[in-house]
Amino acid sequence: MAEICCGVVSDGESAAAAGGCETNSSRAARRRRVEIRGFKFVTAAMASGSSESAETKRQRMEISSLSRECDKAVERLVISDCERENSSGVEDDKDKEITLYQSPILSVKSLGLSSTTSLLNIQAFNVVPKFGVASVCGRRRDMEDAVAVHPSFIRPENDADSEFHYFAVYDGHGCSHVAMRCRDRLHELVKEEVLSKEASLEWKLAMWRSFDRMDKEVIAWNEGVVGNCRCELRTPECDAVGSTAVVAIVTPQKIIVANCGDSRAVLCRNGKAVPLSADHKPDRPDELNRIQEAGGRVIYWDGPRVLGVLAMSRAIGDNYLKPYVSCEPEVTVTDRTAEDDCLILASDGLWDVVSNDTACGVAKMCLRGKMRVAPPTTAPVEVDGVAEGAADKACSDASMLLTKLALARHSTDNVSVVVIDLRRKKNVN
Amino acid sequence: MTRHKCSSSRTVGGLEPGLETFAGFFERWLQEQERDLQDLIRVAKSDSESTQSVAELVNRVMGHYSNYYRVKSESSKHNACEMLTPAWRSHLEDAFLWIGGWRPSMAFHLLYSKSGLQLEAGLTELLAGLSTGDLGDLSARQLARVDELHRHTVREEKELTEKMAAHQETVADSSMVQLSHVVTELMHGGDSGNGTESVDQRVNSALVSKEEGLEQILGKADDLRLKTLKKVVDILSPIQAVHFLIAAAELHLRVHEWGRKKDAQAKESTKPTKIC
């Protein structure tokens, strides 16, 4: 259904392209036009679609409404530098928690790199991908999710055009401190591993080693913990704290995803959802085998749990459940193609209530929607001294909308969503 | 609306002279909330209201909440214990009380639930090209601010819970244990004259300090409730605030009624045994 809906939007897009460069004043009119088309389309589909299931219709309506929603969200997001300052304590850190980020490409743009010519001529894959982040506490009392975004975290020497970009979502359990440590450290470990093996880079090995080192650091840190986080109240059980980690490294040619736990990375390719990670649940047959071979058991206690405790089979931390709970990530390496729309990383707060397909449909609609509203020829809008690029806002809207959808569908967990735009910039001439 | 403004400000100003109990005030407050709810619903349904008049209504309703907490705070000065175990509430409400009132973090669940329902329910309007003009429209910026406020509120709520715990534990502090022992000895010794007066004084002053502690904590809890309500409303646009206040009043009033009904039924069913 997403493709069909997008088709409607594409019509709007091509109409706009045919009309040439559009001015701001005609935007509203065009938006209305597209909305009406969307409406007609859905009505027609509902009238003629007697053979369709109610669910299909419902989903289509939802997507249409969400695209409308995208158009309406015009307020500026909280913008922050993604690099976090060192902070003294975890609790302290929570105070500074920033829930929304926007791509630092904004600052690049304000330097003038977003001029029409440079945008049109730059080989699209070689620029920092645009992204948006939303991360909320939701219906939980504690925030245990953490998000890390480090564009250009590796710049290979003599090759400025092949930068690597780091995106990750960590979903902590027991307390937030392992997720926070991962947020602050894992990208540095990955960087060290990648740079040390530059000549013969083997992604799986590099990621495996990074996760292993992260795990060891977390356990060592737990032993000497002096912080004042929540779990201090039950100090002996500090070992019962861990975090999932889903890490995506985007290079000009590839997407490397390393996953440990039940957060997930989903690629939206040609309108279809392609999962780039598989959740580590204790009842996954291969995981169940691995746990049992290691001498562990999976006990059903409010769902399958390792030793009746942890509802995932791999995680960073959780020392007391080793070796049944492993920190070894599963790594996928995917070649980027021209058909890639975006990559979505999210914690189970989203995936528990929103399917991969719906998430991709929503994200794609938002990205398409914004491209339509503000073509690259439009000068960046100045808001509070920050030049705001339209596409970045689209990514942020996409992540925020997915978050709202998760809350609307009664997600009871923290919700964290990162949306990364992977599209090639087309030459509009 | 103007008519209501006059009537409501006349009926519920504060405790009426002549030692009106808080229970009496609470009954009038419920009626006022019901009237406010009707006004809010009418504005939510009307599309001809100006932003200014919507904002005025929100201000008026918020004023009523402020007044409620002002009167509650006055009453706690006389009897904090009574305010913490409110007889004017049903058992159902009682069971869900946090320090003599609603749990502040509930405001966010209320907002997320209502916003989620309106996001999904507003589809037809949205498809017809109309703005939902309700909580389904929450923007990214608003959601980020709500999330920040949520975390802050939970932290404050936890701090107060800890304060209450610490204060509750002082019921067994040395002076209380000693006093209860002394009084027991006096009773058993049959010594009704010597020293009883001074012991009574000591008991009184011990209990007064306990009550003062409770009054202080209750005051802080009520401050947090009102502050949370105000801050959420501040984040919302006037029309969104109307929808939020509708949800808040509906939930409060209906849960109260359901609880009352349940209590009445329970009373009914225990009657025969009492007769026997």
mmCIF file of C-alpha atoms in Angstrom, chain B residues 4-238:
data_model
loop_
_atom_site.group_PDB
_atom_site.id
_atom_site.type_symbol
_atom_site.label_atom_id
_atom_site.label_comp_id
_atom_site.label_asym_id
_atom_site.label_seq_id
_atom_site.Cartn_x
_atom_site.Cartn_y
_atom_site.Cartn_z
ATOM 1 C CA HIS B 4 -20.952 30.557 33.333
ATOM 2 C CA LYS B 5 -17.985 32.667 34.167
ATOM 3 C CA CYS B 6 -20.068 34.738 36.563
ATOM 4 C CA SER B 7 -21.931 31.849 38.085
ATOM 5 C CA SER B 8 -18.896 29.687 38.581
ATOM 6 C CA SER B 9 -16.760 32.355 40.145
ATOM 7 C CA ARG B 10 -19.639 33.077 42.492
ATOM 8 C CA THR B 11 -20.250 29.524 43.580
ATOM 9 C CA VAL B 12 -16.731 28.213 44.099
ATOM 10 C CA GLY B 13 -14.491 30.879 45.536
ATOM 11 C CA GLY B 14 -13.241 29.141 48.623
ATOM 12 C CA LEU B 15 -14.515 27.668 51.816
ATOM 13 C CA GLU B 16 -17.744 29.407 52.648
ATOM 14 C CA PRO B 17 -17.853 31.285 55.908
ATOM 15 C CA GLY B 18 -19.231 29.350 58.813
ATOM 16 C CA LEU B 19 -16.657 26.549 58.858
ATOM 17 C CA GLU B 20 -17.581 24.726 55.670
ATOM 18 C CA THR B 21 -15.769 21.438 55.490
ATOM 19 C CA PHE B 22 -13.459 20.643 52.596
ATOM 20 C CA ALA B 23 -15.838 17.828 51.726
ATOM 21 C CA GLY B 24 -18.533 20.423 51.015
ATOM 22 C CA PHE B 25 -16.155 22.478 48.932
ATOM 23 C CA PHE B 26 -15.129 19.359 47.029
ATOM 24 C CA GLU B 27 -18.730 18.686 46.024
ATOM 25 C CA ARG B 28 -19.040 22.216 44.659
ATOM 26 C CA TRP B 29 -15.694 21.834 42.888
ATOM 27 C CA LEU B 30 -16.992 18.718 41.128
ATOM 28 C CA GLN B 31 -20.001 20.689 39.910
ATOM 29 C CA GLU B 32 -17.748 23.468 38.717
ATOM 30 C CA GLN B 33 -15.537 20.980 36.898
ATOM 31 C CA GLU B 34 -18.608 19.505 35.225
ATOM 32 C CA ARG B 35 -19.658 22.997 34.064
ATOM 33 C CA ASP B 36 -16.138 23.717 32.843
ATOM 34 C CA LEU B 37 -16.200 20.429 30.997
ATOM 35 C CA GLN B 38 -19.397 21.415 29.176
ATOM 36 C CA ASP B 39 -17.837 24.743 28.161
ATOM 37 C CA LEU B 40 -14.673 23.011 26.986
ATOM 38 C CA ILE B 41 -16.638 20.475 24.973
ATOM 39 C CA ARG B 42 -18.705 23.212 23.368
ATOM 40 C CA VAL B 43 -15.581 25.115 22.331
ATOM 41 C CA ALA B 44 -13.911 21.945 21.069
ATOM 42 C CA LYS B 45 -16.934 21.234 18.871
ATOM 43 C CA SER B 46 -17.374 24.754 17.607
ATOM 44 C CA ASP B 47 -15.233 25.979 14.745
ATOM 45 C CA SER B 48 -16.194 29.617 15.092
ATOM 46 C CA GLU B 49 -14.380 30.331 18.345
ATOM 47 C CA SER B 50 -11.533 32.794 18.078
ATOM 48 C CA THR B 51 -8.125 31.750 19.352
ATOM 49 C CA GLN B 52 -8.439 34.446 21.948
ATOM 50 C CA SER B 53 -11.703 33.181 23.379
ATOM 51 C CA VAL B 54 -10.335 29.630 23.428
ATOM 52 C CA ALA B 55 -7.285 30.867 25.316
ATOM 53 C CA GLU B 56 -9.538 32.746 27.727
ATOM 54 C CA LEU B 57 -11.517 29.620 28.481
ATOM 55 C CA VAL B 58 -8.309 27.661 29.084
ATOM 56 C CA ASN B 59 -7.138 30.400 31.440
ATOM 57 C CA ARG B 60 -10.414 30.362 33.311
ATOM 58 C CA VAL B 61 -10.373 26.590 33.740
ATOM 59 C CA MET B 62 -6.749 26.713 34.863
ATOM 60 C CA GLY B 63 -7.768 29.440 37.313
ATOM 61 C CA HIS B 64 -10.291 27.039 38.789
ATOM 62 C CA TYR B 65 -7.595 24.422 39.265
ATOM 63 C CA SER B 66 -5.364 27.008 40.953
ATOM 64 C CA ASN B 67 -8.238 27.977 43.224
ATOM 65 C CA TYR B 68 -8.901 24.336 44.096
ATOM 66 C CA TYR B 69 -5.317 23.857 45.196
ATOM 67 C CA ARG B 70 -5.339 27.164 47.100
ATOM 68 C CA VAL B 71 -8.333 26.045 49.140
ATOM 69 C CA LYS B 72 -6.846 22.570 49.571
ATOM 70 C CA SER B 73 -3.648 24.091 50.893
ATOM 71 C CA GLU B 74 -5.632 26.256 53.336
ATOM 72 C CA SER B 75 -7.465 23.204 54.601
ATOM 73 C CA SER B 76 -4.289 21.158 55.021
ATOM 74 C CA LYS B 77 -3.065 23.741 57.492
ATOM 75 C CA HIS B 78 -5.920 22.742 59.785
ATOM 76 C CA ASN B 79 -5.866 19.052 59.186
ATOM 77 C CA ALA B 80 -3.265 17.463 56.951
ATOM 78 C CA CYS B 81 -4.228 13.946 58.019
ATOM 79 C CA GLU B 82 -7.782 14.365 56.851
ATOM 80 C CA MET B 83 -6.577 15.751 53.520
ATOM 81 C CA LEU B 84 -4.313 12.733 53.042
ATOM 82 C CA THR B 85 -7.143 10.255 53.673
ATOM 83 C CA PRO B 86 -9.979 12.139 51.983
ATOM 84 C CA ALA B 87 -13.367 10.815 52.995
ATOM 85 C CA TRP B 88 -14.945 12.674 50.082
ATOM 86 C CA ARG B 89 -13.205 10.370 47.635
ATOM 87 C CA SER B 90 -14.469 6.910 46.747
ATOM 88 C CA HIS B 91 -12.485 3.822 47.697
ATOM 89 C CA LEU B 92 -11.602 3.353 44.058
ATOM 90 C CA GLU B 93 -9.975 6.785 43.874
ATOM 91 C CA ASP B 94 -8.480 6.274 47.288
ATOM 92 C CA ALA B 95 -6.656 3.194 46.109
ATOM 93 C CA PHE B 96 -4.975 5.164 43.327
ATOM 94 C CA LEU B 97 -4.015 8.225 45.352
ATOM 95 C CA TRP B 98 -0.448 9.403 45.560
ATOM 96 C CA ILE B 99 0.141 11.652 48.593
ATOM 97 C CA GLY B 100 -3.464 12.812 48.813
ATOM 98 C CA GLY B 101 -4.154 13.333 45.117
ATOM 99 C CA TRP B 102 -3.481 12.226 41.563
ATOM 100 C CA ARG B 103 -0.010 11.125 40.562
ATOM 101 C CA PRO B 104 1.608 13.955 38.572
ATOM 102 C CA SER B 105 3.210 11.651 35.975
ATOM 103 C CA MET B 106 -0.311 10.502 35.112
ATOM 104 C CA ALA B 107 -0.681 13.761 33.167
ATOM 105 C CA PHE B 108 1.692 12.410 30.528
ATOM 106 C CA HIS B 109 -0.085 9.122 30.189
ATOM 107 C CA LEU B 110 -3.323 11.048 29.829
ATOM 108 C CA LEU B 111 -1.740 13.192 27.123
ATOM 109 C CA TYR B 112 -0.213 10.244 25.250
ATOM 110 C CA SER B 113 -3.432 8.261 25.426
ATOM 111 C CA LYS B 114 -5.641 11.110 24.241
ATOM 112 C CA SER B 115 -3.148 12.210 21.603
ATOM 113 C CA GLY B 116 -2.830 8.648 20.328
ATOM 114 C CA LEU B 117 -6.600 8.208 20.146
ATOM 115 C CA GLN B 118 -6.984 11.474 18.269
ATOM 116 C CA LEU B 119 -4.107 10.662 15.907
ATOM 117 C CA GLU B 120 -5.901 7.495 14.852
ATOM 118 C CA ALA B 121 -9.439 8.867 15.094
ATOM 119 C CA GLY B 122 -8.773 12.076 13.157
ATOM 120 C CA LEU B 123 -8.232 10.227 9.914
ATOM 121 C CA THR B 124 -11.481 11.208 8.232
ATOM 122 C CA GLU B 125 -10.988 14.908 8.926
ATOM 123 C CA LEU B 126 -7.405 14.668 7.810
ATOM 124 C CA LEU B 127 -8.389 12.942 4.617
ATOM 125 C CA ALA B 128 -10.980 15.608 3.945
ATOM 126 C CA GLY B 129 -8.178 18.153 4.059
ATOM 127 C CA LEU B 130 -9.093 19.555 7.452
ATOM 128 C CA SER B 131 -6.723 20.033 10.312
ATOM 129 C CA THR B 132 -7.560 17.803 13.252
ATOM 130 C CA GLY B 133 -6.930 20.803 15.503
ATOM 131 C CA ASP B 134 -6.499 18.551 18.506
ATOM 132 C CA LEU B 135 -3.839 16.514 20.246
ATOM 133 C CA GLY B 136 -3.287 14.397 17.143
ATOM 134 C CA ASP B 137 -1.461 17.452 15.830
ATOM 135 C CA LEU B 138 1.273 17.431 18.489
ATOM 136 C CA SER B 139 4.420 18.680 16.781
ATOM 137 C CA ALA B 140 7.911 17.309 17.112
ATOM 138 C CA ARG B 141 8.955 20.276 19.203
ATOM 139 C CA GLN B 142 5.982 19.848 21.508
ATOM 140 C CA LEU B 143 6.617 16.149 21.942
ATOM 141 C CA ALA B 144 10.267 16.852 22.788
ATOM 142 C CA ARG B 145 9.219 19.374 25.422
ATOM 143 C CA VAL B 146 6.598 17.028 26.832
ATOM 144 C CA ASP B 147 9.209 14.279 27.070
ATOM 145 C CA GLU B 148 11.609 16.574 28.902
ATOM 146 C CA LEU B 149 8.897 17.673 31.315
ATOM 147 C CA HIS B 150 7.875 14.056 31.809
ATOM 148 C CA ARG B 151 11.357 13.000 32.914
ATOM 149 C CA HIS B 152 11.643 16.013 35.163
ATOM 150 C CA THR B 153 8.257 15.327 36.746
ATOM 151 C CA VAL B 154 9.043 11.662 37.371
ATOM 152 C CA ARG B 155 12.263 12.735 39.084
ATOM 153 C CA GLU B 156 10.448 15.192 41.339
ATOM 154 C CA GLU B 157 7.765 12.628 42.036
ATOM 155 C CA LYS B 158 10.392 10.108 43.093
ATOM 156 C CA GLU B 159 12.073 12.636 45.362
ATOM 157 C CA LEU B 160 8.766 13.381 47.085
ATOM 158 C CA THR B 161 8.000 9.687 47.410
ATOM 159 C CA GLU B 162 11.347 9.266 49.155
ATOM 160 C CA LYS B 163 10.596 12.248 51.402
ATOM 161 C CA MET B 164 7.267 10.725 52.337
ATOM 162 C CA ALA B 165 8.935 7.390 53.036
ATOM 163 C CA ALA B 166 11.503 9.040 55.282
ATOM 164 C CA HIS B 167 8.784 10.913 57.125
ATOM 165 C CA GLN B 168 6.617 7.822 57.541
ATOM 166 C CA GLU B 169 9.576 6.045 59.087
ATOM 167 C CA THR B 170 9.841 8.718 61.775
ATOM 168 C CA VAL B 171 6.649 7.304 63.280
ATOM 169 C CA ALA B 172 8.985 4.795 64.908
ATOM 170 C CA ASP B 173 11.689 7.260 65.951
ATOM 171 C CA SER B 174 13.102 7.156 69.491
ATOM 172 C CA SER B 175 10.837 9.811 70.924
ATOM 173 C CA MET B 176 7.695 8.118 69.656
ATOM 174 C CA VAL B 177 8.823 4.709 70.891
ATOM 175 C CA GLN B 178 9.786 6.170 74.230
ATOM 176 C CA LEU B 179 6.529 8.098 74.556
ATOM 177 C CA SER B 180 4.388 5.092 73.702
ATOM 178 C CA HIS B 181 6.300 3.097 76.295
ATOM 179 C CA VAL B 182 5.926 5.769 78.975
ATOM 180 C CA VAL B 183 2.214 6.114 78.334
ATOM 181 C CA THR B 184 1.744 2.327 78.462
ATOM 182 C CA GLU B 185 3.607 2.156 81.767
ATOM 183 C CA LEU B 186 1.458 4.961 83.161
ATOM 184 C CA MET B 187 -1.695 3.161 82.127
ATOM 185 C CA HIS B 188 -0.616 -0.114 83.661
ATOM 186 C CA GLY B 189 0.751 1.513 86.810
ATOM 187 C CA GLY B 190 -2.629 3.085 87.335
ATOM 188 C CA ASP B 191 -0.839 6.365 87.949
ATOM 189 C CA SER B 192 -3.371 8.813 86.692
ATOM 190 C CA GLY B 193 -2.093 11.911 88.378
ATOM 191 C CA ASN B 194 1.621 12.457 88.538
ATOM 192 C CA GLY B 195 3.270 13.500 85.330
ATOM 193 C CA THR B 196 0.338 12.612 83.067
ATOM 194 C CA GLU B 197 -0.161 16.183 82.060
ATOM 195 C CA SER B 198 3.395 16.683 80.940
ATOM 196 C CA VAL B 199 3.268 13.370 79.072
ATOM 197 C CA ASP B 200 0.110 14.484 77.301
ATOM 198 C CA GLN B 201 1.887 17.645 76.272
ATOM 199 C CA ARG B 202 4.804 15.647 74.959
ATOM 200 C CA VAL B 203 2.476 13.394 73.003
ATOM 201 C CA ASN B 204 0.740 16.398 71.530
ATOM 202 C CA SER B 205 3.895 18.119 70.455
ATOM 203 C CA ALA B 206 5.251 14.864 68.966
ATOM 204 C CA LEU B 207 2.092 14.396 66.921
ATOM 205 C CA VAL B 208 2.033 18.048 65.864
ATOM 206 C CA SER B 209 5.516 17.745 64.406
ATOM 207 C CA LYS B 210 4.475 14.612 62.537
ATOM 208 C CA GLU B 211 1.466 16.434 61.136
ATOM 209 C CA GLU B 212 3.524 19.432 60.157
ATOM 210 C CA GLY B 213 5.791 17.135 58.187
ATOM 211 C CA LEU B 214 2.784 15.653 56.426
ATOM 212 C CA GLU B 215 1.369 19.077 55.658
ATOM 213 C CA GLN B 216 4.659 20.134 54.114
ATOM 214 C CA ILE B 217 4.903 17.037 51.921
ATOM 215 C CA LEU B 218 1.257 17.269 50.901
ATOM 216 C CA GLY B 219 1.823 20.922 49.981
ATOM 217 C CA LYS B 220 4.757 19.967 47.782
ATOM 218 C CA ALA B 221 2.793 17.154 46.164
ATOM 219 C CA ASP B 222 -0.091 19.521 45.374
ATOM 220 C CA ASP B 223 2.390 22.109 44.036
ATOM 221 C CA LEU B 224 3.830 19.474 41.729
ATOM 222 C CA ARG B 225 0.359 18.471 40.549
ATOM 223 C CA LEU B 226 -0.648 22.024 39.696
ATOM 224 C CA LYS B 227 2.763 22.850 38.214
ATOM 225 C CA THR B 228 2.670 19.789 35.969
ATOM 226 C CA LEU B 229 -0.826 20.624 34.787
ATOM 227 C CA LYS B 230 0.168 24.226 34.027
ATOM 228 C CA LYS B 231 3.351 23.252 32.223
ATOM 229 C CA VAL B 232 1.615 20.697 30.031
ATOM 230 C CA VAL B 233 -1.041 23.261 29.128
ATOM 231 C CA ASP B 234 1.710 25.806 28.385
ATOM 232 C CA ILE B 235 3.312 23.449 25.872
ATOM 233 C CA LEU B 236 -0.007 22.924 24.103
ATOM 234 C CA SER B 237 -1.789 25.344 21.796
ATOM 235 C CA PRO B 238 -5.052 26.725 23.252
#
